[in-house]
Short mmCIF file of C-alpha atoms in Angstrom, two decimals:
data_model
loop_
_atom_site.label_atom_id
_atom_site.label_comp_id
_atom_site.label_asym_id
_atom_site.label_seq_id
_atom_site.Cartn_x
_atom_site.Cartn_y
_atom_site.Cartn_z
CA ASP A 1 123.12 98.63 148.26
CA THR A 2 123.38 100.37 144.87
CA GLU A 3 126.79 101.87 145.41
CA VAL A 4 130.13 101.46 143.72
CA THR A 5 133.00 102.52 145.96
CA GLN A 6 136.48 103.51 144.87
CA THR A 7 139.62 104.00 146.91
CA PRO A 8 141.60 106.11 147.25
CA LYS A 9 139.77 109.31 146.31
CA HIS A 10 143.01 111.05 145.44
CA LEU A 11 146.42 109.62 144.60
CA VAL A 12 149.70 111.35 143.83
CA MET A 13 152.54 109.17 142.57
CA GLY A 14 155.93 109.48 140.97
CA MET A 15 156.81 107.94 137.66
CA THR A 16 158.76 105.13 139.34
CA ASN A 17 156.09 104.22 141.90
CA LYS A 18 153.79 101.23 141.90
CA LYS A 19 150.28 101.85 143.16
CA SER A 20 146.83 100.29 142.88
CA LEU A 21 143.30 101.62 142.53
CA LYS A 22 140.48 99.64 144.08
CA CYS A 23 136.81 99.37 143.12
CA GLU A 24 134.13 97.43 144.98
CA GLN A 25 130.44 96.70 144.49
CA HIS A 26 127.96 94.48 146.31
CA MET A 27 125.08 94.57 143.85
CA GLY A 28 125.79 91.11 142.46
CA HIS A 29 126.97 92.57 139.17
CA ARG A 30 129.19 90.32 137.08
CA ALA A 31 130.52 92.98 134.69
CA MET A 32 132.97 95.65 135.83
CA TYR A 33 134.62 98.48 133.95
CA TRP A 34 137.52 100.92 134.14
CA TYR A 35 137.25 104.31 132.43
CA LYS A 36 139.79 107.11 132.16
CA GLN A 37 138.56 110.71 132.08
CA LYS A 38 140.87 113.60 131.31
CA ALA A 39 139.86 117.11 132.36
CA LYS A 40 136.95 118.50 130.33
CA LYS A 41 136.76 115.30 128.27
CA PRO A 42 134.33 112.38 128.25
CA PRO A 43 135.15 109.07 129.94
CA GLU A 44 137.03 106.63 127.74
CA LEU A 45 136.68 102.90 128.24
CA MET A 46 139.87 101.09 129.24
CA PHE A 47 138.91 97.58 130.35
CA VAL A 48 135.84 95.41 130.80
CA TYR A 49 135.61 92.29 132.95
CA SER A 50 132.75 89.86 132.51
CA TYR A 51 132.40 86.96 134.94
CA GLU A 52 135.84 87.86 136.33
CA LYS A 53 137.48 87.40 132.92
CA LEU A 54 138.96 90.22 130.86
CA SER A 55 136.47 90.81 128.06
CA ILE A 56 137.63 94.07 126.50
CA ASN A 57 141.03 95.79 126.51
CA GLU A 58 140.89 99.01 124.54
CA SER A 59 144.59 98.88 123.59
CA VAL A 60 145.64 100.28 126.95
CA PRO A 61 149.42 100.52 127.62
CA SER A 62 150.85 97.70 129.73
CA ARG A 63 151.75 100.11 132.54
CA PHE A 64 148.06 99.74 133.45
CA SER A 65 147.30 96.23 134.67
CA PRO A 66 143.73 95.30 135.65
CA GLU A 67 142.78 92.51 137.98
CA CYS A 68 139.42 91.09 139.02
CA PRO A 69 140.10 88.77 142.00
CA ASN A 70 136.41 88.10 142.67
CA SER A 71 132.97 89.19 141.48
CA SER A 72 132.85 92.18 143.86
CA LEU A 73 136.31 93.61 143.46
CA LEU A 74 138.22 95.24 140.61
CA ASN A 75 141.76 96.55 140.86
CA LEU A 76 143.89 98.66 138.54
CA HIS A 77 147.61 98.26 139.14
CA LEU A 78 149.77 101.18 138.06
CA HIS A 79 153.47 101.06 137.31
CA ALA A 80 155.89 103.47 135.61
CA LEU A 81 153.15 105.92 134.71
CA GLN A 82 153.70 109.12 132.76
CA PRO A 83 152.48 112.62 133.67
CA GLU A 84 149.96 112.40 130.81
CA ASP A 85 148.29 109.52 132.67
CA SER A 86 147.04 112.03 135.23
CA ALA A 87 143.24 111.82 135.09
CA LEU A 88 140.08 110.77 136.89
CA TYR A 89 139.73 106.99 136.85
CA LEU A 90 136.16 105.82 137.03
CA CYS A 91 134.95 102.34 137.84
CA ALA A 92 131.51 101.04 136.91
CA SER A 93 129.57 97.82 137.24
CA SER A 94 126.51 96.27 135.63
CA GLN A 95 124.62 93.08 135.13
CA VAL A 96 125.82 91.07 132.17
CA LYS A 97 123.79 90.92 128.99
CA ARG A 98 120.46 89.22 128.93
CA ALA A 99 118.29 88.96 125.86
CA LYS A 100 116.32 92.13 125.17
CA SER A 101 117.38 93.69 128.44
CA TYR A 102 119.21 96.80 129.30
CA ASN A 103 122.00 96.76 131.85
CA GLU A 104 122.64 100.10 133.47
CA GLN A 105 126.21 100.86 134.37
CA PHE A 106 126.55 102.20 137.92
CA PHE A 107 129.54 104.49 138.35
CA GLY A 108 131.76 105.05 141.34
CA PRO A 109 132.94 108.54 142.36
CA GLY A 110 136.36 108.04 140.80
CA THR A 111 139.99 108.28 141.86
CA ARG A 112 141.77 111.46 140.89
CA LEU A 113 145.31 110.46 139.93
CA THR A 114 148.23 112.85 139.62
CA VAL A 115 151.53 111.58 138.22
CA LEU A 116 154.52 113.79 138.97
CA ALA B 1 132.81 101.83 115.45
CA GLN B 2 130.23 104.11 116.97
CA THR B 3 130.59 107.88 117.20
CA VAL B 4 128.58 110.30 119.33
CA THR B 5 128.57 114.03 118.60
CA GLN B 6 127.45 116.85 120.86
CA SER B 7 127.72 120.12 118.96
CA GLN B 8 127.04 122.47 121.89
CA PRO B 9 130.09 122.74 124.18
CA GLU B 10 128.32 125.14 126.54
CA MET B 11 124.78 126.29 127.17
CA SER B 12 123.11 128.57 129.64
CA VAL B 13 119.49 128.71 130.77
CA GLN B 14 117.60 130.69 133.35
CA GLU B 15 115.96 128.99 136.26
CA ALA B 16 112.45 127.67 135.46
CA GLU B 17 113.08 127.88 131.71
CA THR B 18 113.38 125.01 129.23
CA VAL B 19 116.58 124.00 127.46
CA THR B 20 117.36 121.38 124.81
CA LEU B 21 120.71 119.67 124.44
CA SER B 22 121.57 118.09 121.08
CA CYS B 23 123.17 114.77 120.31
CA THR B 24 123.72 112.84 117.10
CA TYR B 25 125.29 109.44 116.69
CA ASP B 26 126.45 107.13 113.98
CA THR B 27 126.17 103.35 114.04
CA SER B 28 125.45 100.43 111.78
CA GLU B 29 123.86 98.42 114.58
CA SER B 30 120.14 97.94 114.96
CA ASN B 31 119.98 97.00 118.65
CA TYR B 32 121.40 99.60 120.98
CA TYR B 33 120.59 101.96 123.83
CA LEU B 34 121.08 105.67 124.25
CA PHE B 35 121.60 107.56 127.48
CA TRP B 36 122.05 110.99 128.92
CA TYR B 37 124.40 111.16 131.88
CA LYS B 38 124.92 114.13 134.16
CA GLN B 39 128.28 114.85 135.80
CA PRO B 40 128.15 117.66 138.38
CA PRO B 41 131.31 119.19 139.85
CA SER B 42 131.37 116.33 142.38
CA ARG B 43 132.40 114.17 139.35
CA GLN B 44 129.85 111.42 140.05
CA MET B 45 128.28 110.18 136.81
CA ILE B 46 124.51 110.07 137.22
CA LEU B 47 122.12 108.46 134.75
CA VAL B 48 119.45 110.97 133.73
CA ILE B 49 117.42 109.07 131.14
CA ARG B 50 117.68 106.14 128.74
CA GLN B 51 116.10 105.15 125.44
CA GLU B 52 115.93 101.72 123.84
CA ALA B 53 116.45 101.93 120.08
CA TYR B 54 113.64 99.46 119.38
CA LYS B 55 111.09 101.64 121.19
CA GLN B 56 109.46 104.41 119.19
CA GLN B 57 108.03 106.17 122.22
CA ASN B 58 110.24 108.91 123.59
CA ALA B 59 111.43 108.37 127.17
CA THR B 60 110.40 110.74 129.95
CA GLU B 61 111.66 111.04 133.52
CA ASN B 62 109.98 113.84 135.47
CA ARG B 63 111.40 117.13 134.07
CA PHE B 64 113.64 115.32 131.58
CA SER B 65 112.48 114.04 128.20
CA VAL B 66 114.13 113.00 124.97
CA ASN B 67 113.35 113.44 121.30
CA PHE B 68 114.59 110.26 119.65
CA GLN B 69 114.70 110.31 115.85
CA LYS B 70 116.10 106.93 114.86
CA ALA B 71 116.23 107.53 111.11
CA ALA B 72 118.08 110.82 111.65
CA LYS B 73 120.22 109.28 114.40
CA SER B 74 119.36 112.13 116.69
CA PHE B 75 118.79 112.00 120.46
CA SER B 76 118.17 115.35 122.14
CA LEU B 77 117.48 116.01 125.82
CA LYS B 78 114.90 118.53 126.97
CA ILE B 79 115.06 119.84 130.51
CA SER B 80 111.90 121.60 131.64
CA ASP B 81 111.60 123.94 134.63
CA SER B 82 115.39 124.11 134.95
CA GLN B 83 116.77 124.16 138.47
CA LEU B 84 120.10 125.38 139.85
CA GLY B 85 120.93 121.77 140.69
CA ASP B 86 120.81 120.91 136.99
CA THR B 87 124.10 122.77 136.51
CA ALA B 88 126.51 120.08 135.31
CA MET B 89 128.25 118.54 132.33
CA TYR B 90 125.84 116.44 130.31
CA PHE B 91 127.08 113.51 128.24
CA CYS B 92 125.14 111.70 125.58
CA ALA B 93 126.15 108.04 125.40
CA PHE B 94 125.62 105.07 123.09
CA MET B 95 125.59 101.53 124.41
CA ASN B 96 126.07 98.31 122.49
CA TYR B 97 127.20 94.85 123.45
CA THR B 98 130.41 92.97 122.83
CA GLY B 99 129.80 89.42 123.99
CA THR B 100 128.22 89.63 127.43
CA ALA B 101 129.60 93.06 128.36
CA SER B 102 128.10 96.40 127.45
CA LYS B 103 130.22 99.15 125.98
CA LEU B 104 129.49 102.84 126.44
CA THR B 105 130.71 105.47 123.98
CA PHE B 106 130.32 109.03 125.20
CA GLY B 107 129.94 112.30 123.33
CA THR B 108 132.20 115.24 124.11
CA GLY B 109 129.71 116.75 126.53
CA THR B 110 127.70 119.94 126.96
CA ARG B 111 128.36 122.12 129.97
CA LEU B 112 125.01 123.48 131.20
CA GLN B 113 124.85 126.50 133.49
CA VAL B 114 121.52 127.31 135.14
CA THR B 115 121.33 130.94 136.26
CA LEU B 116 118.98 132.92 138.48
#
């Protein structure tokens, strides 16, 4: 199984709602990532988890709250978002670093989020 | 910090012809990886080809090949025998490591249109 799954595929929420994005992989990867991609722009890294611990936070606003409850699952909790947060949210996973090795990041299909 | 530059926002090529997409990057690191990702309208990020910085030999994957010039910090993608299915956004990406997690930095992308 070389697939990263993301749910939901589409999400529309108001600025006062609380919602969550879910990402799952069963490849035994111990690193998981959230990216944000605005229309016609490249993906931008938001968070990295390594061995279920937050490893990188790219100065993301606190209205985005990541969670990695186990090695297969990654959540992104959303609260009080702004319309400018509307974007495609991509999840990825990879092996963690080993000496002189390359660890491909496998991407999910993304969740398209619209904030009204 | 790393930067990745793609100077061609859009390109067009006829089916069966060859096209080259440009990418330059800037880094002070010596151990890194470079990638070309393809993102078709379905939005799924697909790895096309990778290059390890410590390898002098240019990578090749079927119709896709790279011209890696480490001293010039240049990493171009050549697509031979272009097919309609190659129509997509192409992102050049730089990977380095922070602790045990890898970090991808993407260029701004080149939209490739393959025509009949």
